[in-house]
């Protein structure tokens, strides 16, 4: 099954470039009926309807994640040890970074992989946002 929305996820920072219009913002909603339609929130708090195909994703410059957690969104995090899921937690966007970093700090050597899922507003199904292998976060445990 193809996901749609040209690979955009909630919380992605994008530049929407249309004829005569250039808007930078964060994806806050995806359309259920049209998998090429989203809404972005600009820095002034104004919501804009956008075409996903014309949005260019801006990846975060620092940190562990490739997405920007949204405060009102719930994230489901699966922790794996030797290929088996050993723990499942749900965090709000406000706490997901802190909670995952805490687990990595104390259990990073034992965790082989972390999967982060979010429930899409469009389909109400969980979609994999990011999968972190131990090599992605092991340097954080060594430096602390």
Short mmCIF file of C-alpha atoms in Angstrom, two decimals:
data_model
loop_
_atom_site.label_atom_id
_atom_site.label_comp_id
_atom_site.label_asym_id
_atom_site.label_seq_id
_atom_site.Cartn_x
_atom_site.Cartn_y
_atom_site.Cartn_z
CA UNK A 1 0.00 0.00 0.00
CA UNK A 2 1.37 3.39 -0.98
CA UNK A 3 1.27 5.99 1.77
CA UNK A 4 0.93 9.16 -0.33
CA UNK A 5 1.42 12.83 0.58
CA UNK A 6 4.74 12.76 -1.29
CA UNK A 7 6.52 11.47 1.80
CA UNK A 8 5.41 14.30 4.08
CA UNK A 9 4.58 13.60 7.71
CA UNK A 10 3.03 15.67 10.47
CA UNK A 11 5.67 17.92 11.99
CA UNK A 12 7.79 18.18 8.86
CA UNK A 13 9.08 21.68 8.17
CA UNK A 14 8.57 22.56 4.51
CA UNK A 15 8.79 25.32 1.96
CA UNK A 16 5.66 25.47 -0.20
CA UNK A 17 6.59 27.01 -3.51
CA UNK A 18 3.69 27.74 -5.84
CA UNK A 19 3.27 30.32 -8.59
CA UNK A 20 4.03 33.64 -6.88
CA UNK A 21 3.76 32.11 -3.41
CA UNK A 22 6.53 30.89 -1.16
CA UNK A 23 5.51 29.85 2.37
CA UNK A 24 7.69 28.22 5.00
CA UNK A 25 5.89 26.29 7.71
CA UNK A 26 5.21 23.03 9.51
CA UNK A 27 2.84 20.32 8.25
CA UNK A 28 -0.02 20.18 10.76
CA UNK A 29 -2.66 18.20 8.85
CA UNK A 30 -2.88 15.77 5.94
CA UNK A 31 -5.99 15.33 3.79
CA UNK A 32 -7.77 11.97 3.91
CA UNK A 33 -9.52 12.33 0.56
CA UNK A 34 -6.62 13.85 -1.37
CA UNK A 35 -3.17 12.36 -0.78
CA UNK A 36 -1.55 15.40 -2.37
CA UNK A 37 -3.06 17.95 0.02
CA UNK A 38 -1.83 19.20 3.38
CA UNK A 39 -2.04 22.21 5.65
CA UNK A 40 1.02 24.04 6.88
CA UNK A 41 1.29 26.49 9.75
CA UNK A 42 3.61 29.44 9.16
CA UNK A 43 5.67 31.29 11.78
CA UNK A 44 2.83 33.80 12.26
CA UNK A 45 0.39 31.04 13.24
CA UNK A 46 -1.61 31.20 10.01
CA UNK A 47 -2.71 27.94 8.39
CA UNK A 48 -2.28 27.50 4.63
CA UNK A 49 -3.64 24.80 2.36
CA UNK A 50 -0.79 23.37 0.30
CA UNK A 51 -0.05 20.81 -2.40
CA UNK A 52 2.33 18.18 -1.07
CA UNK A 53 4.05 17.75 -4.41
CA UNK A 54 5.11 21.40 -4.33
CA UNK A 55 6.48 21.24 -0.78
CA UNK A 56 10.19 20.81 -0.17
CA UNK A 57 11.00 19.20 3.16
CA UNK A 58 13.59 20.95 5.36
CA UNK A 59 15.29 18.38 7.62
CA UNK A 60 16.22 19.36 11.19
CA UNK A 61 19.82 20.50 11.49
CA UNK A 62 20.59 18.98 14.86
CA UNK A 63 19.36 16.21 17.07
CA UNK A 64 18.51 12.59 16.65
CA UNK A 65 15.20 12.90 14.83
CA UNK A 66 14.45 13.60 11.18
CA UNK A 67 11.08 15.12 12.16
CA UNK A 68 9.89 17.86 14.50
CA UNK A 69 7.53 16.54 17.20
CA UNK A 70 4.19 18.36 17.40
CA UNK A 71 2.91 19.00 20.93
CA UNK A 72 -0.69 17.84 20.38
CA UNK A 73 0.32 14.61 18.60
CA UNK A 74 0.84 11.23 20.32
CA UNK A 75 3.92 9.20 19.33
CA UNK A 76 4.19 5.45 19.89
CA UNK A 77 7.74 4.26 20.50
CA UNK A 78 8.84 0.63 20.25
CA UNK A 79 12.14 -0.42 21.82
CA UNK A 80 13.86 -3.54 20.50
CA UNK A 81 16.47 -5.80 22.04
CA UNK A 82 18.13 -8.35 19.75
CA UNK A 83 15.38 -7.92 17.16
CA UNK A 84 12.49 -8.45 19.59
CA UNK A 85 10.19 -5.68 20.78
CA UNK A 86 10.66 -5.43 24.55
CA UNK A 87 8.85 -2.19 25.39
CA UNK A 88 6.14 0.04 23.92
CA UNK A 89 5.48 3.57 25.18
CA UNK A 90 3.28 6.43 24.05
CA UNK A 91 4.45 10.02 24.48
CA UNK A 92 3.11 13.43 23.54
CA UNK A 93 5.12 15.56 21.17
CA UNK A 94 6.23 17.70 24.11
CA UNK A 95 7.85 14.76 25.89
CA UNK A 96 8.92 12.33 23.15
CA UNK A 97 12.45 13.73 22.73
CA UNK A 98 13.19 13.85 26.46
CA UNK A 99 11.79 10.36 27.15
CA UNK A 100 13.62 8.67 24.27
CA UNK A 101 16.87 10.40 25.19
CA UNK A 102 16.47 9.23 28.80
CA UNK A 103 15.98 5.62 27.69
CA UNK A 104 18.98 5.87 25.38
CA UNK A 105 21.11 7.32 28.18
CA UNK A 106 20.36 4.51 30.62
CA UNK A 107 19.68 1.53 28.35
CA UNK A 108 21.34 2.46 25.05
CA UNK A 109 23.81 -0.43 25.10
CA UNK A 110 20.94 -2.94 25.47
CA UNK A 111 18.65 -1.46 22.81
CA UNK A 112 19.23 -2.63 19.23
CA UNK A 113 16.57 -0.47 17.54
CA UNK A 114 13.92 2.17 18.25
CA UNK A 115 10.87 2.67 16.02
CA UNK A 116 8.79 5.83 16.30
CA UNK A 117 5.20 5.75 15.01
CA UNK A 118 2.55 8.44 14.83
CA UNK A 119 -1.16 8.30 14.09
CA UNK A 120 -1.84 10.18 10.86
CA UNK A 121 -4.66 12.69 11.03
CA UNK A 122 -5.76 11.59 7.60
CA UNK A 123 -6.07 7.84 8.04
CA UNK A 124 -6.10 7.34 11.83
CA UNK A 125 -3.51 4.60 11.32
CA UNK A 126 -0.03 4.54 12.77
CA UNK A 127 2.75 5.29 10.32
CA UNK A 128 6.42 4.69 10.92
CA UNK A 129 8.11 8.09 11.27
CA UNK A 130 11.63 7.00 11.97
CA UNK A 131 13.60 3.89 12.75
CA UNK A 132 16.80 4.34 14.76
CA UNK A 133 19.44 1.63 14.75
CA UNK A 134 21.86 1.32 17.67
CA UNK A 135 24.61 2.84 15.53
CA UNK A 136 22.47 6.00 15.19
CA UNK A 137 22.34 6.67 18.91
CA UNK A 138 25.22 4.73 20.52
CA UNK A 139 27.55 7.76 20.38
CA UNK A 140 25.10 9.56 22.69
CA UNK A 141 25.54 6.92 25.40
CA UNK A 142 29.32 6.98 25.07
CA UNK A 143 29.54 10.79 25.36
CA UNK A 144 27.36 10.97 28.51
#
